[in-house]
Backbone as a chain_set.jsonl record, in Angstrom:
{"seq": "APLVVVVSNCVFAMFAAARVFFHNSYTNTADFIMEDRVSMESTKSARERAERHQRSALRQLANLVKLVVCAFIFVITLFWITGQLLYADSQVAQMALGLLGAFFCTFVAFIVVSLRRVALHLWDWVARLPVWR", "coords": {"N": [[118.698, 103.725, 173.78], [117.96, 100.847, 174.619], [116.923, 99.804, 172.69], [118.726, 100.085, 170.397], [120.602, 98.125, 171.325], [119.01, 95.889, 171.021], [118.394, 95.711, 168.222], [120.922, 95.554, 167.366], [121.731, 92.769, 168.519], [120.012, 91.317, 167.038], [120.946, 91.785, 163.89], [123.734, 91.026, 164.212], [122.472, 88.172, 164.891], [121.347, 87.314, 162.428], [123.686, 87.768, 160.939], [125.004, 85.268, 161.625], [123.444, 83.302, 161.395], [123.315, 83.55, 158.517], [125.783, 82.443, 157.562], [125.347, 79.392, 159.261], [123.502, 78.505, 157.773], [124.359, 78.702, 155.227], [126.125, 76.945, 155.04], [126.852, 74.464, 153.737], [126.896, 74.799, 151.308], [129.363, 76.526, 151.171], [130.785, 74.683, 152.059], [131.095, 72.787, 149.846], [132.857, 74.706, 148.519], [135.4, 73.735, 149.045], [138.982, 72.465, 148.719], [139.936, 70.298, 149.41], [137.591, 68.258, 149.729], [137.019, 68.221, 146.763], [138.997, 66.985, 145.509], [138.472, 64.558, 147.436], [136.056, 63.758, 145.989], [136.861, 63.611, 142.862], [139.277, 61.633, 143.944], [137.832, 59.266, 144.157], [136.181, 58.585, 142.141], [138.086, 58.409, 139.348], [138.051, 59.383, 136.435], [138.35, 61.909, 133.81], [136.029, 63.097, 133.408], [134.595, 63.389, 135.837], [136.47, 64.408, 137.152], [136.378, 67.437, 135.889], [133.429, 67.756, 136.742], [132.894, 67.827, 139.859], [134.964, 70.185, 139.79], [133.435, 72.074, 138.615], [131.148, 71.558, 140.066], [132.232, 73.103, 142.224], [133.106, 75.596, 141.248], [130.463, 76.398, 140.931], [129.285, 76.815, 143.397], [130.757, 78.279, 144.576], [130.697, 80.679, 142.95], [127.74, 81.265, 143.651], [127.805, 81.748, 146.888], [129.607, 84.07, 146.343], [127.352, 85.787, 145.105], [125.899, 85.925, 146.471], [126.805, 87.635, 149.012], [127.842, 89.609, 147.3], [125.219, 90.989, 146.881], [124.477, 91.505, 149.989], [126.0, 93.345, 150.278], [125.71, 95.389, 148.768], [123.331, 96.019, 149.208], [123.452, 97.337, 151.87], [125.057, 99.389, 151.422], [123.328, 101.054, 149.908], [121.449, 101.152, 152.08], [122.806, 102.751, 153.99], [123.284, 104.93, 152.028], [120.806, 105.625, 151.896], [120.273, 106.38, 154.285], [121.695, 108.375, 155.467], [120.822, 110.936, 152.825], [118.49, 110.701, 153.933], [119.128, 111.687, 156.685], [120.636, 114.278, 155.81], [118.493, 115.67, 154.659], [116.193, 115.561, 156.447], [117.1, 115.677, 158.756], [119.572, 117.809, 159.628], [121.079, 118.69, 161.605], [121.119, 116.377, 163.65], [121.35, 114.115, 166.072], [120.704, 111.583, 166.419], [120.454, 110.705, 163.81], [122.876, 110.925, 162.861], [123.958, 108.783, 164.69], [122.335, 106.238, 164.158], [123.546, 106.12, 161.566], [126.095, 105.796, 161.939], [125.879, 103.374, 163.389], [125.2, 101.934, 161.533], [127.75, 102.285, 159.408], [128.883, 100.483, 161.19], [127.6, 97.993, 161.16], [128.205, 97.348, 158.912], [131.115, 97.492, 158.501], [131.374, 95.645, 160.818], [130.43, 93.49, 158.942], [131.895, 92.975, 156.614], [134.525, 92.141, 158.145], [133.611, 89.961, 159.037], [133.227, 88.18, 156.722], [135.569, 88.275, 155.7], [136.966, 86.485, 157.771], [135.205, 84.632, 158.499], [134.161, 83.216, 155.924], [136.41, 82.862, 154.153], [137.663, 81.903, 151.699], [135.667, 82.543, 149.966], [135.719, 85.33, 150.166], [138.403, 85.616, 148.973], [137.877, 84.884, 146.873], [136.634, 86.764, 145.618], [137.965, 89.01, 146.153], [140.069, 88.329, 144.317], [137.967, 88.551, 141.954], [137.571, 91.578, 141.397], [140.161, 92.34, 141.214], [140.217, 91.914, 138.674], [138.828, 93.08, 137.273], [138.264, 95.681, 134.482], [138.942, 98.145, 135.453], [140.926, 98.706, 137.364], [143.363, 98.101, 135.79]], "CA": [[119.913, 103.209, 173.907], [118.214, 99.691, 175.227], [116.94, 99.852, 170.932], [120.326, 99.502, 169.524], [121.274, 96.923, 171.476], [118.284, 94.607, 170.179], [119.179, 96.005, 166.728], [122.866, 94.995, 167.176], [121.97, 91.644, 168.078], [119.223, 90.947, 165.788], [121.876, 91.855, 162.766], [124.502, 89.447, 164.624], [122.187, 87.019, 164.728], [121.331, 86.624, 161.155], [125.095, 86.995, 160.018], [125.429, 83.716, 162.335], [122.419, 82.452, 160.865], [123.873, 83.337, 157.104], [126.699, 81.616, 157.999], [124.764, 78.649, 159.103], [122.494, 78.377, 156.293], [125.319, 78.186, 153.804], [127.425, 76.105, 155.163], [127.092, 73.331, 152.839], [127.506, 75.815, 149.969], [130.86, 77.105, 151.848], [132.278, 73.495, 152.199], [131.793, 72.531, 148.882], [133.781, 75.423, 147.766], [136.801, 73.489, 149.749], [139.596, 71.541, 147.957], [140.113, 68.969, 149.682], [136.538, 67.564, 149.41], [136.988, 67.917, 145.523], [139.95, 66.04, 145.97], [138.045, 63.329, 147.764], [135.321, 63.099, 145.267], [137.644, 62.813, 142.251], [139.972, 60.278, 144.132], [137.284, 58.193, 144.095], [135.791, 58.673, 140.692], [139.31, 59.139, 138.972], [138.406, 59.805, 135.369], [138.066, 63.051, 133.767], [135.042, 64.276, 133.346], [134.694, 63.742, 137.334], [137.077, 65.885, 137.422], [135.443, 68.804, 135.262], [132.476, 68.032, 137.216], [133.607, 68.156, 140.881], [135.502, 71.685, 139.485], [132.161, 73.083, 137.796], [130.237, 71.774, 141.42], [133.043, 73.824, 143.679], [133.1, 76.932, 140.803], [128.821, 76.882, 141.039], [128.541, 76.474, 145.023], [131.697, 79.877, 145.094], [129.597, 81.782, 142.529], [126.049, 81.802, 144.265], [128.157, 82.276, 147.749], [130.027, 85.25, 146.213], [126.951, 86.739, 144.278], [124.903, 86.128, 147.516], [127.878, 88.38, 149.565], [127.684, 91.087, 146.479], [123.553, 91.401, 146.678], [124.222, 92.23, 151.053], [127.22, 94.398, 150.239], [125.164, 96.294, 148.017], [121.998, 96.234, 150.576], [124.433, 97.816, 152.922], [125.54, 100.12, 150.485], [122.397, 101.652, 149.548], [120.606, 101.546, 152.823], [123.394, 103.898, 154.469], [123.013, 106.254, 151.11], [119.492, 105.921, 151.956], [119.864, 106.831, 155.919], [122.748, 109.57, 154.893], [120.251, 111.475, 152.59], [117.647, 111.246, 155.068], [119.862, 112.33, 157.604], [120.507, 115.583, 155.464], [117.522, 116.204, 154.353], [115.147, 115.441, 157.21], [117.725, 116.106, 160.288], [120.684, 118.315, 159.608], [121.78, 118.4, 163.23], [120.327, 115.653, 164.6], [122.867, 113.308, 166.919], [119.875, 110.075, 165.999], [120.485, 110.413, 162.416], [123.947, 110.528, 162.951], [123.557, 107.351, 165.159], [121.887, 105.499, 163.172], [124.128, 105.943, 160.51], [127.167, 105.587, 162.504], [125.417, 102.12, 163.652], [124.802, 100.982, 159.758], [128.753, 101.682, 159.149], [129.627, 99.257, 162.063], [127.149, 96.776, 160.787], [128.795, 97.47, 157.52], [132.496, 97.176, 158.867], [131.7, 94.12, 160.838], [130.039, 92.106, 157.993], [132.911, 92.62, 155.344], [135.004, 91.239, 158.996], [132.667, 88.487, 159.388], [133.145, 87.855, 155.666], [137.14, 87.587, 155.657], [137.119, 85.728, 158.126], [134.181, 83.182, 158.496], [133.733, 82.97, 154.491], [137.711, 83.265, 153.489], [137.634, 81.071, 150.299], [134.702, 83.574, 149.174], [136.265, 86.4, 150.041], [139.722, 85.632, 148.353], [137.402, 84.597, 145.204], [135.876, 88.626, 145.322], [139.405, 89.789, 145.698], [140.339, 88.298, 143.037], [137.172, 89.81, 140.858], [137.692, 92.846, 141.999], [141.136, 92.26, 140.926], [139.978, 91.327, 137.357], [137.61, 94.468, 137.024], [138.772, 96.671, 133.943], [138.884, 99.843, 136.298], [142.4, 98.478, 137.813], [144.046, 97.538, 134.349]], "C": [[119.662, 101.13, 173.656], [117.839, 98.996, 173.47], [117.862, 99.313, 170.352], [120.788, 98.37, 169.934], [120.382, 95.833, 171.199], [118.355, 95.131, 168.994], [120.314, 94.955, 166.204], [122.708, 93.322, 167.188], [121.178, 90.966, 167.237], [120.125, 90.384, 164.763], [123.087, 91.023, 163.058], [124.11, 88.511, 164.403], [122.089, 86.443, 162.944], [122.479, 86.875, 160.43], [125.017, 85.474, 160.305], [123.945, 83.107, 161.368], [122.903, 82.245, 159.275], [124.642, 82.066, 157.222], [126.102, 79.652, 158.461], [124.021, 77.752, 158.046], [123.41, 77.682, 155.327], [126.637, 77.704, 154.082], [127.672, 74.918, 154.297], [127.506, 74.093, 151.837], [128.927, 75.602, 150.138], [131.681, 75.752, 151.619], [132.041, 73.225, 150.719], [132.574, 73.207, 147.78], [135.4, 74.688, 148.008], [137.367, 72.384, 148.469], [139.498, 70.058, 148.018], [138.943, 67.76, 149.723], [136.177, 67.702, 147.321], [137.907, 66.803, 145.248], [139.229, 64.654, 146.298], [136.983, 62.638, 146.71], [136.082, 63.021, 143.715], [138.845, 61.59, 142.478], [139.274, 59.223, 143.76], [136.812, 57.898, 142.444], [137.251, 59.118, 139.677], [138.937, 59.457, 136.946], [137.993, 61.261, 135.224], [136.774, 63.775, 133.605], [134.384, 64.01, 134.671], [135.237, 64.462, 137.937], [136.126, 66.972, 137.2], [134.355, 68.685, 136.602], [132.564, 68.492, 138.384], [134.347, 69.309, 140.545], [133.814, 72.148, 139.377], [131.57, 73.292, 139.031], [131.235, 72.725, 142.315], [132.829, 75.017, 143.116], [131.498, 77.435, 140.795], [128.86, 77.15, 142.527], [129.836, 78.263, 145.143], [130.963, 80.724, 144.671], [128.653, 82.159, 143.124], [126.888, 82.107, 145.767], [128.675, 83.639, 147.111], [128.554, 86.493, 145.347], [125.838, 86.939, 145.687], [125.707, 87.746, 148.485], [127.469, 89.529, 148.317], [126.394, 91.894, 146.479], [124.05, 92.257, 148.604], [125.182, 93.226, 150.75], [126.39, 95.805, 149.775], [123.867, 96.648, 148.844], [122.758, 97.514, 151.348], [124.491, 99.125, 152.128], [124.402, 101.667, 150.418], [121.049, 102.052, 150.841], [121.372, 103.002, 153.884], [123.639, 104.922, 153.885], [122.173, 106.423, 151.724], [119.473, 106.946, 153.397], [120.323, 108.273, 155.644], [121.974, 110.846, 154.357], [119.712, 111.814, 153.28], [118.14, 111.944, 155.742], [119.804, 113.782, 156.98], [119.72, 116.706, 155.214], [116.47, 116.722, 155.303], [115.856, 116.313, 158.963], [118.811, 116.502, 160.269], [121.191, 118.37, 160.957], [121.435, 117.553, 164.23], [121.414, 114.592, 164.934], [122.156, 112.324, 166.777], [120.469, 109.776, 165.012], [121.838, 110.146, 162.146], [124.286, 109.539, 163.898], [123.654, 106.371, 164.652], [122.459, 105.355, 161.622], [125.76, 105.243, 160.615], [127.039, 103.764, 162.798], [125.43, 100.985, 162.847], [126.288, 100.837, 159.596], [129.048, 100.756, 160.221], [128.823, 98.493, 161.976], [128.18, 96.537, 159.652], [130.427, 96.633, 157.921], [132.496, 95.529, 159.422], [131.223, 92.626, 160.351], [130.923, 92.032, 157.338], [134.146, 92.011, 156.697], [134.32, 90.21, 159.038], [133.154, 87.682, 157.966], [134.287, 87.424, 155.225], [137.231, 86.691, 156.776], [136.634, 84.354, 158.511], [134.3, 82.234, 157.164], [135.466, 83.276, 153.507], [138.078, 82.357, 152.085], [136.469, 82.066, 149.46], [135.037, 84.984, 149.061], [138.077, 86.593, 149.545], [139.152, 85.579, 146.311], [136.941, 86.007, 145.238], [136.97, 89.054, 145.466], [140.058, 90.114, 144.171], [139.297, 88.751, 141.587], [137.545, 90.696, 140.733], [139.226, 92.967, 140.911], [141.283, 92.698, 139.134], [139.244, 92.657, 136.645], [138.541, 95.048, 135.513], [139.562, 97.989, 134.31], [140.279, 99.545, 137.018], [143.381, 97.618, 136.917], [144.907, 98.959, 133.569]], "O": [[120.39, 100.332, 173.066], [118.347, 97.95, 173.066], [117.857, 98.194, 169.838], [121.34, 97.582, 169.166], [120.925, 94.732, 171.115], [118.427, 94.008, 168.497], [120.517, 94.127, 165.315], [123.231, 92.595, 166.344], [121.645, 89.981, 166.665], [120.284, 89.183, 164.547], [123.486, 90.297, 162.147], [124.803, 87.683, 163.812], [122.623, 85.459, 162.433], [122.545, 86.358, 159.315], [124.975, 84.607, 159.432], [124.163, 82.167, 160.603], [122.925, 81.127, 158.759], [124.228, 80.924, 157.025], [126.621, 78.749, 157.805], [124.095, 76.567, 157.72], [123.331, 76.57, 154.805], [127.756, 77.917, 153.616], [128.815, 74.466, 154.229], [128.685, 73.96, 151.507], [129.612, 74.79, 149.516], [132.823, 75.656, 151.167], [133.085, 73.511, 150.134], [132.899, 72.776, 146.674], [136.381, 74.998, 147.332], [136.711, 71.751, 147.642], [139.2, 69.123, 147.275], [139.241, 66.566, 149.745], [135.156, 67.259, 146.795], [137.496, 65.748, 144.763], [139.366, 63.705, 145.527], [136.919, 61.425, 146.512], [135.711, 61.945, 143.246], [139.26, 60.832, 141.601], [139.788, 58.293, 143.138], [137.225, 56.952, 141.773], [137.316, 60.298, 139.331], [139.933, 59.777, 136.297], [137.431, 61.868, 136.136], [136.646, 64.996, 133.699], [133.282, 64.559, 134.648], [134.907, 65.098, 138.938], [135.288, 67.382, 138.004], [134.474, 69.543, 137.476], [132.355, 69.705, 138.402], [134.486, 69.736, 141.691], [133.221, 72.561, 140.374], [131.327, 74.423, 139.452], [130.666, 73.077, 143.348], [132.395, 75.861, 143.899], [131.226, 78.63, 140.679], [128.115, 78.107, 142.737], [129.492, 79.21, 145.85], [130.446, 81.555, 145.419], [128.499, 83.372, 143.263], [126.483, 83.244, 146.008], [127.933, 84.545, 147.49], [128.742, 87.683, 145.094], [125.125, 87.928, 145.852], [125.075, 88.801, 148.522], [126.633, 90.363, 148.667], [126.327, 93.09, 146.195], [123.994, 93.486, 148.632], [124.812, 94.271, 151.285], [126.442, 96.923, 150.286], [123.596, 97.841, 148.983], [122.345, 98.661, 151.177], [123.651, 99.949, 152.491], [124.614, 102.835, 150.744], [120.102, 102.829, 150.717], [120.741, 103.944, 154.363], [124.095, 105.895, 154.486], [122.298, 107.426, 152.427], [118.829, 107.987, 153.526], [119.537, 109.22, 155.592], [122.146, 111.874, 155.012], [119.862, 112.965, 153.69], [117.753, 113.108, 155.635], [119.008, 114.558, 157.506], [119.869, 117.921, 155.346], [115.925, 117.822, 155.219], [115.376, 117.065, 159.811], [119.556, 115.741, 160.887], [122.148, 117.597, 161.008], [121.419, 117.827, 165.43], [122.267, 114.269, 164.108], [122.954, 111.426, 167.043], [121.086, 108.711, 164.991], [122.13, 109.276, 161.325], [125.513, 109.487, 163.808], [124.634, 105.632, 164.56], [121.962, 104.675, 160.725], [126.384, 104.533, 159.827], [127.941, 102.992, 162.475], [125.56, 99.779, 163.057], [126.667, 99.666, 159.575], [129.848, 99.968, 159.717], [129.002, 97.747, 162.939], [128.887, 95.531, 159.607], [130.732, 95.47, 157.653], [133.106, 94.562, 158.966], [131.349, 91.471, 160.759], [131.183, 90.844, 157.15], [134.895, 91.216, 156.131], [135.112, 89.27, 159.107], [133.471, 86.504, 158.128], [134.359, 86.435, 154.496], [137.934, 85.772, 156.357], [137.269, 83.328, 158.755], [134.464, 81.014, 157.152], [135.534, 83.812, 152.401], [139.232, 82.518, 151.688], [136.604, 82.201, 148.245], [134.738, 85.711, 148.113], [138.775, 87.578, 149.788], [139.617, 85.932, 145.227], [137.054, 86.266, 144.04], [137.132, 89.852, 144.544], [140.349, 91.043, 143.417], [139.72, 89.154, 140.504], [138.076, 90.837, 139.632], [139.216, 93.693, 139.917], [142.074, 93.442, 138.554], [139.302, 92.953, 135.451], [139.721, 94.703, 135.582], [140.438, 98.622, 133.72], [140.795, 100.635, 137.266], [144.032, 96.647, 137.303], [145.493, 98.813, 132.497]]}, "num_chains": 1, "name": "protein.A"}
């Protein structure tokens, strides 16, 4: 049980460190910053440059979130396959899988709450996929 607490605290610390590390990129996705930049330089090229910078920062953060979600899904699948092949009725395997599932759900909630603009961008991206048309 103490190992589970240590691992949980490390994972949550990594979530918080990721949010701090990407603060500048996330701040660049804000509309009010773009409006401030454009109001200072009211030329059309300045507006386009600010919009391009905003889209670039949003795309960078969205790619990071996609990468982490794919890594979570891969590790959960890997643990599930390992648990089914090696430890068919093991409670430890079920606990590890449940812990990873809880981390994944916490990460999704963290993204929705902490990086709302990125979550909305990803939601729009998923809605535009051909699968949903």
